[in-house]
Tab-separated table of C-alpha atoms in Angstrom:
chain	number	residue	atom	x	y	z
A	9	UNK	CA	27.320	13.081	0.542
A	10	UNK	CA	27.467	16.802	-0.126
A	11	UNK	CA	30.570	18.861	0.612
A	12	UNK	CA	30.511	20.764	3.876
A	13	UNK	CA	32.440	22.800	6.411
A	14	UNK	CA	31.669	22.005	10.029
A	15	UNK	CA	32.582	24.485	12.745
A	16	UNK	CA	31.324	24.586	16.309
A	17	UNK	CA	33.476	26.235	18.990
A	18	UNK	CA	30.967	26.085	21.863
A	19	UNK	CA	32.212	24.413	25.041
A	20	UNK	CA	29.588	22.292	26.806
A	21	UNK	CA	29.649	21.883	30.589
A	22	UNK	CA	27.107	19.158	31.381
A	23	UNK	CA	25.819	17.753	34.671
A	24	UNK	CA	24.581	18.459	38.169
A	25	UNK	CA	25.731	21.564	40.011
A	26	UNK	CA	27.681	22.901	37.031
A	27	UNK	CA	26.424	26.488	37.352
A	28	UNK	CA	29.246	27.002	39.855
A	29	UNK	CA	31.674	26.594	36.934
A	30	UNK	CA	30.764	30.133	35.847
A	31	UNK	CA	33.363	31.287	38.357
A	32	UNK	CA	36.022	29.960	35.977
A	33	UNK	CA	34.218	30.276	32.634
A	34	UNK	CA	33.474	34.024	32.688
A	35	UNK	CA	36.564	36.258	32.479
A	36	UNK	CA	37.421	37.676	35.916
A	37	UNK	CA	37.568	41.214	34.585
A	38	UNK	CA	34.297	41.004	32.632
A	39	UNK	CA	31.503	43.508	33.013
A	40	UNK	CA	28.555	41.116	32.736
A	41	UNK	CA	24.920	41.513	31.749
A	42	UNK	CA	22.680	38.610	32.766
A	43	UNK	CA	19.707	38.248	30.418
A	44	UNK	CA	16.663	36.175	31.353
A	45	UNK	CA	12.930	35.809	30.732
A	46	UNK	CA	10.234	35.800	33.381
A	47	UNK	CA	10.093	35.170	37.104
A	48	UNK	CA	10.858	31.439	37.012
A	49	UNK	CA	14.634	31.917	36.888
A	50	UNK	CA	14.408	33.835	40.146
A	51	UNK	CA	11.829	31.565	41.813
A	52	UNK	CA	13.794	28.382	41.109
A	53	UNK	CA	16.985	29.809	42.542
A	54	UNK	CA	18.925	29.614	39.289
A	55	UNK	CA	19.603	33.356	39.182
A	56	UNK	CA	20.844	33.249	42.773
A	57	UNK	CA	23.263	30.458	41.807
A	58	UNK	CA	24.465	32.470	38.824
A	59	UNK	CA	25.018	35.605	40.892
A	60	UNK	CA	26.940	33.627	43.512
A	61	UNK	CA	29.156	31.991	40.897
A	62	UNK	CA	29.985	35.358	39.302
A	63	UNK	CA	31.346	36.566	42.634
A	64	UNK	CA	32.627	40.128	42.746
A	65	UNK	CA	32.455	40.789	39.019
A	66	UNK	CA	30.523	43.854	37.900
A	67	UNK	CA	27.095	42.415	37.080
A	68	UNK	CA	23.899	43.951	35.732
A	69	UNK	CA	20.650	42.264	34.751
A	70	UNK	CA	18.036	42.502	32.020
A	71	UNK	CA	14.800	40.547	32.411
A	72	UNK	CA	11.564	40.236	30.519
A	73	UNK	CA	12.710	38.568	27.297
A	74	UNK	CA	9.557	37.010	25.852
A	75	UNK	CA	8.975	33.363	24.821
A	76	UNK	CA	9.268	34.654	21.258
A	77	UNK	CA	11.845	37.390	21.776
A	78	UNK	CA	10.843	40.718	20.294
A	79	UNK	CA	13.041	43.229	18.569
A	80	UNK	CA	11.447	45.967	20.640
A	81	UNK	CA	12.466	44.381	23.963
A	82	UNK	CA	15.911	43.319	22.794
A	83	UNK	CA	16.790	46.812	21.608
A	84	UNK	CA	16.310	48.003	25.199
A	85	UNK	CA	18.955	45.492	26.215
A	86	UNK	CA	21.226	46.744	23.424
A	87	UNK	CA	20.853	50.275	24.779
A	88	UNK	CA	21.807	49.098	28.259
A	89	UNK	CA	24.857	47.226	26.927
A	90	UNK	CA	26.098	50.265	25.042
A	91	UNK	CA	25.310	52.732	27.805
A	92	UNK	CA	26.961	50.676	30.549
A	93	UNK	CA	29.843	49.443	28.389
A	94	UNK	CA	29.022	45.789	29.021
A	95	UNK	CA	31.601	43.410	27.538
A	96	UNK	CA	30.192	39.927	28.325
A	97	UNK	CA	26.628	38.586	28.127
A	98	UNK	CA	25.176	35.638	30.016
A	99	UNK	CA	21.862	34.123	28.921
A	100	UNK	CA	19.951	32.278	31.646
A	101	UNK	CA	16.935	30.501	30.208
A	102	UNK	CA	15.707	28.560	27.207
A	103	UNK	CA	16.028	29.048	23.490
A	104	UNK	CA	14.181	32.353	23.373
A	105	UNK	CA	16.478	33.992	25.918
A	106	UNK	CA	19.528	32.562	24.157
A	107	UNK	CA	18.254	33.667	20.732
A	108	UNK	CA	17.620	37.118	22.120
A	109	UNK	CA	21.095	37.258	23.634
A	110	UNK	CA	22.625	36.369	20.274
A	111	UNK	CA	20.826	39.302	18.695
A	112	UNK	CA	21.902	41.653	21.493
A	113	UNK	CA	25.493	40.435	21.132
A	114	UNK	CA	25.475	41.240	17.430
A	115	UNK	CA	23.376	44.413	17.560
A	116	UNK	CA	25.507	45.998	20.289
A	117	UNK	CA	28.465	45.944	17.890
A	118	UNK	CA	26.525	46.783	14.725
A	119	UNK	CA	26.772	50.118	12.971
A	120	UNK	CA	23.488	51.212	11.464
A	121	UNK	CA	19.931	49.980	11.885
A	122	UNK	CA	20.064	46.718	13.853
A	123	UNK	CA	16.926	45.434	12.089
A	124	UNK	CA	19.121	45.049	9.008
A	125	UNK	CA	20.805	42.124	10.779
A	126	UNK	CA	17.548	40.217	10.444
A	127	UNK	CA	16.678	41.524	7.000
A	128	UNK	CA	20.076	40.287	5.787
A	129	UNK	CA	19.797	37.081	7.864
A	130	UNK	CA	23.097	37.831	9.590
A	131	UNK	CA	25.298	38.079	6.505
A	132	UNK	CA	26.259	41.626	7.550
A	133	UNK	CA	27.383	40.697	11.087
A	134	UNK	CA	31.156	41.120	11.382
A	135	UNK	CA	31.581	40.925	15.162
A	136	UNK	CA	29.629	40.348	18.360
A	137	UNK	CA	30.098	40.480	22.098
A	138	UNK	CA	31.153	37.188	23.690
A	139	UNK	CA	28.458	35.392	25.656
A	140	UNK	CA	27.731	32.203	27.519
A	141	UNK	CA	24.494	30.426	28.439
A	142	UNK	CA	22.931	28.590	31.356
A	143	UNK	CA	20.265	26.415	29.765
A	144	UNK	CA	17.034	25.856	31.697
A	145	UNK	CA	14.739	24.509	28.955
A	146	UNK	CA	15.804	21.761	26.513
A	147	UNK	CA	14.231	22.434	23.125
A	148	UNK	CA	15.808	24.640	20.500
A	149	UNK	CA	19.492	23.698	20.524
A	150	UNK	CA	20.327	27.408	20.516
A	151	UNK	CA	22.854	26.744	23.273
A	152	UNK	CA	25.223	25.125	20.759
A	153	UNK	CA	24.566	26.815	17.431
A	154	UNK	CA	24.880	30.155	15.662
A	155	UNK	CA	21.260	30.843	14.758
A	156	UNK	CA	18.476	32.905	16.294
A	157	UNK	CA	14.927	34.007	15.546
A	158	UNK	CA	13.511	37.410	16.505
A	159	UNK	CA	10.005	38.852	16.125
A	160	UNK	CA	9.211	42.473	15.368
A	161	UNK	CA	5.953	42.908	17.211
A	162	UNK	CA	4.922	46.059	15.402
A	163	UNK	CA	4.811	44.327	12.011
A	164	UNK	CA	4.198	40.677	13.036
A	165	UNK	CA	7.480	39.805	11.338
A	166	UNK	CA	9.486	36.829	12.587
A	167	UNK	CA	12.927	36.479	10.988
A	168	UNK	CA	15.987	34.325	11.538
A	169	UNK	CA	19.672	35.141	11.329
A	170	UNK	CA	22.890	33.164	11.514
A	171	UNK	CA	26.505	34.185	12.002
A	172	UNK	CA	29.679	32.421	13.039
A	173	UNK	CA	30.178	35.355	15.424
A	174	UNK	CA	27.241	34.338	17.658
A	175	UNK	CA	28.188	30.854	18.774
A	176	UNK	CA	28.078	30.784	22.574
A	177	UNK	CA	31.558	30.661	24.093
A	178	UNK	CA	30.208	28.059	26.519
A	179	UNK	CA	26.906	26.573	27.632
A	180	UNK	CA	26.151	25.103	31.047
A	181	UNK	CA	23.646	22.224	30.840
A	182	UNK	CA	22.364	21.011	34.210
A	183	UNK	CA	19.413	18.619	33.738
A	184	UNK	CA	18.130	19.359	37.261
A	185	UNK	CA	17.200	22.833	36.051
A	186	UNK	CA	14.392	21.198	34.062
A	187	UNK	CA	12.753	19.514	37.076
A	188	UNK	CA	10.406	22.430	37.810
A	189	UNK	CA	9.316	23.075	34.228
A	190	UNK	CA	5.598	22.687	33.499
A	191	UNK	CA	4.576	19.703	31.306
A	192	UNK	CA	3.619	22.075	28.479
A	193	UNK	CA	7.205	23.269	28.121
A	194	UNK	CA	8.634	19.754	28.256
A	195	UNK	CA	6.173	18.634	25.570
A	196	UNK	CA	7.116	21.631	23.455
A	197	UNK	CA	10.784	20.830	23.860
A	198	UNK	CA	10.319	17.241	22.717
A	199	UNK	CA	8.437	18.343	19.588
A	200	UNK	CA	10.949	21.096	18.848
A	201	UNK	CA	13.899	18.694	18.992
A	202	UNK	CA	11.980	16.080	16.973
A	203	UNK	CA	11.123	18.485	14.157
A	204	UNK	CA	14.624	19.992	14.134
A	205	UNK	CA	15.926	16.500	13.464
A	206	UNK	CA	13.311	15.761	10.814
A	207	UNK	CA	14.074	19.009	8.949
A	208	UNK	CA	17.635	17.767	8.370
A	209	UNK	CA	16.768	14.113	7.785
A	210	UNK	CA	13.497	13.773	5.848
A	211	UNK	CA	14.607	15.177	2.513
A	212	UNK	CA	16.258	12.906	-0.107
A	213	UNK	CA	19.118	10.408	0.061
A	214	UNK	CA	22.704	11.571	-0.527
A	215	UNK	CA	24.459	8.578	1.080
A	216	UNK	CA	25.016	10.446	4.330
A	217	UNK	CA	24.956	7.166	6.207
A	218	UNK	CA	26.305	8.401	9.540
A	219	UNK	CA	24.068	11.476	9.505
A	220	UNK	CA	21.002	9.323	8.801
A	221	UNK	CA	21.723	6.850	11.587
A	222	UNK	CA	22.540	9.659	13.991
A	223	UNK	CA	19.265	11.437	13.177
A	224	UNK	CA	17.275	8.216	13.477
A	225	UNK	CA	18.859	7.566	16.860
A	226	UNK	CA	17.855	11.004	18.099
A	227	UNK	CA	14.271	10.513	16.897
A	228	UNK	CA	14.028	7.090	18.524
A	229	UNK	CA	15.461	8.484	21.758
A	230	UNK	CA	12.811	11.208	21.876
A	231	UNK	CA	10.020	8.706	21.215
A	232	UNK	CA	11.373	6.399	23.928
A	233	UNK	CA	11.860	8.963	26.673
A	234	UNK	CA	8.826	11.179	26.010
A	235	UNK	CA	6.340	9.402	28.332
A	236	UNK	CA	8.744	9.329	31.287
A	237	UNK	CA	9.914	12.895	30.633
A	238	UNK	CA	6.319	14.021	31.209
A	239	UNK	CA	5.346	11.554	33.948
A	240	UNK	CA	8.498	11.681	36.097
A	241	UNK	CA	9.835	15.249	36.106
A	242	UNK	CA	12.694	14.517	38.517
A	243	UNK	CA	14.048	11.460	36.721
A	244	UNK	CA	17.593	12.717	36.152
A	245	UNK	CA	18.607	10.270	33.424
A	246	UNK	CA	15.502	10.970	31.355
A	247	UNK	CA	15.885	14.724	31.615
A	248	UNK	CA	19.628	14.431	30.898
A	249	UNK	CA	18.900	12.491	27.715
A	250	UNK	CA	16.254	15.004	26.669
A	251	UNK	CA	18.603	17.927	27.254
A	252	UNK	CA	21.493	16.420	25.320
A	253	UNK	CA	19.293	15.107	22.498
A	254	UNK	CA	17.770	18.557	21.984
A	255	UNK	CA	21.267	20.046	21.825
A	256	UNK	CA	22.504	17.455	19.345
A	257	UNK	CA	19.433	17.945	17.169
A	258	UNK	CA	20.601	21.399	16.090
A	259	UNK	CA	24.314	21.822	16.727
A	260	UNK	CA	25.135	21.391	13.033
A	261	UNK	CA	26.370	17.836	13.165
A	262	UNK	CA	23.454	15.860	11.694
A	263	UNK	CA	22.903	18.539	9.040
A	264	UNK	CA	26.482	18.509	7.760
A	265	UNK	CA	26.719	17.175	4.207
A	266	UNK	CA	22.991	16.528	3.740
A	267	UNK	CA	20.121	18.568	2.244
A	268	UNK	CA	17.843	20.382	4.667
A	269	UNK	CA	14.183	21.395	4.479
A	270	UNK	CA	13.060	23.992	7.113
A	271	UNK	CA	9.747	24.740	5.374
A	272	UNK	CA	7.781	23.652	8.451
A	273	UNK	CA	9.701	26.255	10.428
A	274	UNK	CA	9.145	29.053	7.939
A	275	UNK	CA	5.403	28.396	7.794
A	276	UNK	CA	5.270	27.886	11.547
A	277	UNK	CA	7.046	31.174	12.208
A	278	UNK	CA	4.198	33.021	10.535
A	279	UNK	CA	1.637	31.254	12.740
A	280	UNK	CA	3.560	32.327	15.817
A	281	UNK	CA	4.009	35.903	14.600
A	282	UNK	CA	0.327	36.277	13.766
A	283	UNK	CA	-1.369	34.313	16.535
A	284	UNK	CA	1.196	33.830	19.302
A	285	UNK	CA	1.066	30.022	19.143
A	286	UNK	CA	4.047	28.331	20.810
A	287	UNK	CA	6.772	27.659	18.246
A	288	UNK	CA	6.801	23.889	18.787
A	289	UNK	CA	3.039	23.716	18.447
A	290	UNK	CA	3.151	25.423	15.061
A	291	UNK	CA	5.619	22.752	13.955
A	292	UNK	CA	3.241	20.030	15.118
A	293	UNK	CA	0.486	21.645	13.045
A	294	UNK	CA	2.527	21.980	9.873
A	295	UNK	CA	4.833	18.946	9.704
A	296	UNK	CA	2.370	16.044	9.216
A	297	UNK	CA	0.505	17.890	6.461
A	298	UNK	CA	3.766	18.971	4.840
A	299	UNK	CA	5.093	15.392	4.781
A	300	UNK	CA	1.911	14.255	3.076
A	301	UNK	CA	1.986	17.081	0.518
A	302	UNK	CA	5.670	16.384	-0.257
A	303	UNK	CA	5.406	12.605	-0.160
A	304	UNK	CA	6.592	12.165	-3.749
A	305	UNK	CA	9.765	14.255	-3.470
A	306	UNK	CA	10.483	12.811	0.000
A	307	UNK	CA	9.419	9.269	-0.917
A	308	UNK	CA	12.702	7.411	-0.406
A	309	UNK	CA	13.437	9.020	2.933
A	310	UNK	CA	9.831	8.673	4.127
A	311	UNK	CA	10.062	4.926	3.522
A	312	UNK	CA	13.380	4.839	5.370
A	313	UNK	CA	11.821	6.833	8.217
A	314	UNK	CA	8.862	4.450	8.335
A	315	UNK	CA	11.099	1.390	8.607
A	316	UNK	CA	13.944	2.626	10.806
A	317	UNK	CA	12.133	4.974	13.182
A	318	UNK	CA	8.629	3.488	13.382
A	319	UNK	CA	9.511	-0.133	12.425
A	320	UNK	CA	6.851	-0.242	9.702
A	321	UNK	CA	7.761	-2.979	7.239
A	322	UNK	CA	4.473	-4.389	5.916
A	323	UNK	CA	2.065	-3.024	3.345
A	324	UNK	CA	2.613	-1.089	0.134
A	325	UNK	CA	4.949	1.871	-0.088
A	326	UNK	CA	2.058	4.322	0.177
A	327	UNK	CA	0.536	2.458	3.091
A	328	UNK	CA	3.818	2.608	5.001
A	329	UNK	CA	4.199	6.314	4.277
A	330	UNK	CA	0.616	6.932	5.417
A	331	UNK	CA	1.291	4.980	8.594
A	332	UNK	CA	4.555	6.827	9.317
A	333	UNK	CA	2.851	10.212	8.970
A	334	UNK	CA	-0.035	9.014	11.133
A	335	UNK	CA	2.424	7.789	13.804
A	336	UNK	CA	4.146	11.173	13.741
A	337	UNK	CA	0.863	13.004	14.265
A	338	UNK	CA	-0.163	10.572	17.003
A	339	UNK	CA	3.162	11.059	18.778
A	340	UNK	CA	2.636	14.822	18.928
A	341	UNK	CA	-0.959	14.349	20.087
A	342	UNK	CA	0.207	11.932	22.812
A	343	UNK	CA	2.162	14.840	24.290
A	344	UNK	CA	-1.004	16.888	24.575
A	345	UNK	CA	-0.232	18.987	21.513
A	346	UNK	CA	-2.930	19.558	18.910
A	347	UNK	CA	-1.847	19.064	15.300
A	348	UNK	CA	-4.789	20.912	13.772
A	349	UNK	CA	-5.436	24.627	13.368
A	350	UNK	CA	-8.901	24.039	14.768
A	351	UNK	CA	-7.233	23.014	18.026
A	352	UNK	CA	-6.161	26.654	18.358
A	353	UNK	CA	-9.550	28.070	17.307
A	354	UNK	CA	-8.236	28.969	13.860
A	355	UNK	CA	-9.926	28.395	10.529
A	356	UNK	CA	-9.544	29.272	6.869
A	357	UNK	CA	-8.915	32.930	7.673
A	358	UNK	CA	-5.618	31.866	9.254
A	359	UNK	CA	-4.628	30.044	6.080
A	360	UNK	CA	-5.164	33.222	4.051
A	361	UNK	CA	-3.256	35.336	6.563
A	362	UNK	CA	-0.254	33.008	6.768
A	363	UNK	CA	0.057	32.645	3.001
A	364	UNK	CA	-0.082	36.422	2.644
A	365	UNK	CA	2.698	36.814	5.226
A	366	UNK	CA	4.836	34.192	3.484
A	367	UNK	CA	4.527	36.139	0.250
A	368	UNK	CA	5.284	39.434	2.003
A	369	UNK	CA	8.453	37.972	3.525
A	370	UNK	CA	9.651	36.380	0.293
A	371	UNK	CA	9.040	32.819	1.511
A	372	UNK	CA	7.833	31.690	-1.897
A	373	UNK	CA	10.290	28.892	-2.687
A	374	UNK	CA	10.639	26.778	0.437
A	375	UNK	CA	11.913	23.269	1.095
A	376	UNK	CA	14.966	21.274	0.055
A	377	UNK	CA	13.912	21.529	-3.614
A	378	UNK	CA	12.571	25.104	-3.272
A	379	UNK	CA	9.308	23.793	-4.696
A	380	UNK	CA	6.981	24.808	-1.865
A	381	UNK	CA	5.267	27.813	-3.409
A	382	UNK	CA	2.593	29.882	-1.655
A	383	UNK	CA	-0.005	27.637	-3.287
A	384	UNK	CA	1.653	24.527	-1.860
A	385	UNK	CA	1.853	26.233	1.523
A	386	UNK	CA	-1.869	26.888	1.244
A	387	UNK	CA	-2.494	23.217	0.481
A	388	UNK	CA	-0.451	22.207	3.525
A	389	UNK	CA	-2.305	24.572	5.833
A	390	UNK	CA	-5.734	23.654	4.485
A	391	UNK	CA	-4.942	19.991	5.150
A	392	UNK	CA	-4.117	20.993	8.750
A	393	UNK	CA	-7.503	22.597	9.399
C-alpha cells in the first residue's frame, strides 16, 4: 500500500427531514448566500424548507448555476458575495451547484484573476469562505470532498481544482429529496458514482486490501440497486443507499493509499465542454473503450474486477476481461445511457476535436502510469464510435 494522508472534516447529517438542522448548523450571525441551479429547488419546496430553517438570518440568493457550472456565471456570484459582504455560503442542489459554490468560496477570497485558481488546479488557494450543502442529487460526491470542476464557456475549457480549504463544513443528505428527480438524472448519478469508484480501483495492485473490498462493495451495491432506483423513485431505502454510496465513492477513503486513473474523466470533460453531453454520459462513452485499450497495464485488476464484481470465473484471462468490459457497457446501457459517440450524433470529427483540446490543455500523459498519450486517447475514442 502506498503512503497517504487522509483528511476529511465534513460533517454529514443524513436522513429524513434533516434540512431543519440548518437552524443549528449555520452560525446565527452569518450573512448567508444560498446558491442553487434551476427552478426545481423552488418547485419541490426544498428552498422553502431552507429559508424556514435559516430563520431570521440575513439571507440572499443566487440561482441559475448550470449543470456544468460556468466561470462566467460563477463570477457573478463572486461579485455579489464581495459587494454584499457575504460570510457564509449554502449550496442547495447537486454536484454542479456544490462545485460552483466551492469555486465561489475560493474566488471571493482570492487576490488576482480568479481563473488562475483553475489554471493552477487550486494550488494557489490559501483561504475560502465557509459553506455547507443541502444535497438534492446523488452523483458526484462533491458534498464530502475538496474538488470541483468549472467550465469557461467562452473557450470551451473545463478544468478541475482541489484545495483543503473547500471541504464543505457540513452536508445535509435527505434521500427524500431525490424522489422527484427525473430518471435521466438518477441514471447519470449511478454511472457517475460507478466510474468514480472504478477510477480509484481499476489500476494495478498495491495490496490495498481494504480499499479494494470497499470499492468492490460500492460497485456491487450500485449494480444491485440500479433497477429499483429507476423503477421505484420513492423507495426510501434504495435512494438512501444510492445517496450514501455516491458520497462514499469520492470522499477520499477508497482512494487513500492506492494509485488512481482519472483518464476517463479528463477525456470526458472535453466531450462535455465541446458538445454539452452530460458528464456521466461522457464517462459511459469513454470507460469501456479505455479499459480495453489499457487491458495489459490493468490486467491484474481487470481479472479481479471480473471475478469479484461480475462473478466471472470461467474462460481464459482474456475472455474474462472481455466479458467484464462487456458487462460494464451493458450495465450502462441498461440505464438508458448510450456508450457510443454515435448515440449522441457524433462521429470522427468529435475524435479530432477532443484530441486537439486534450493537447491544448496539456492532457498528454494521462492515467495511473501517465501512458495515455493523445494517440492513445484517439484510439480510445475511435473505439467508442
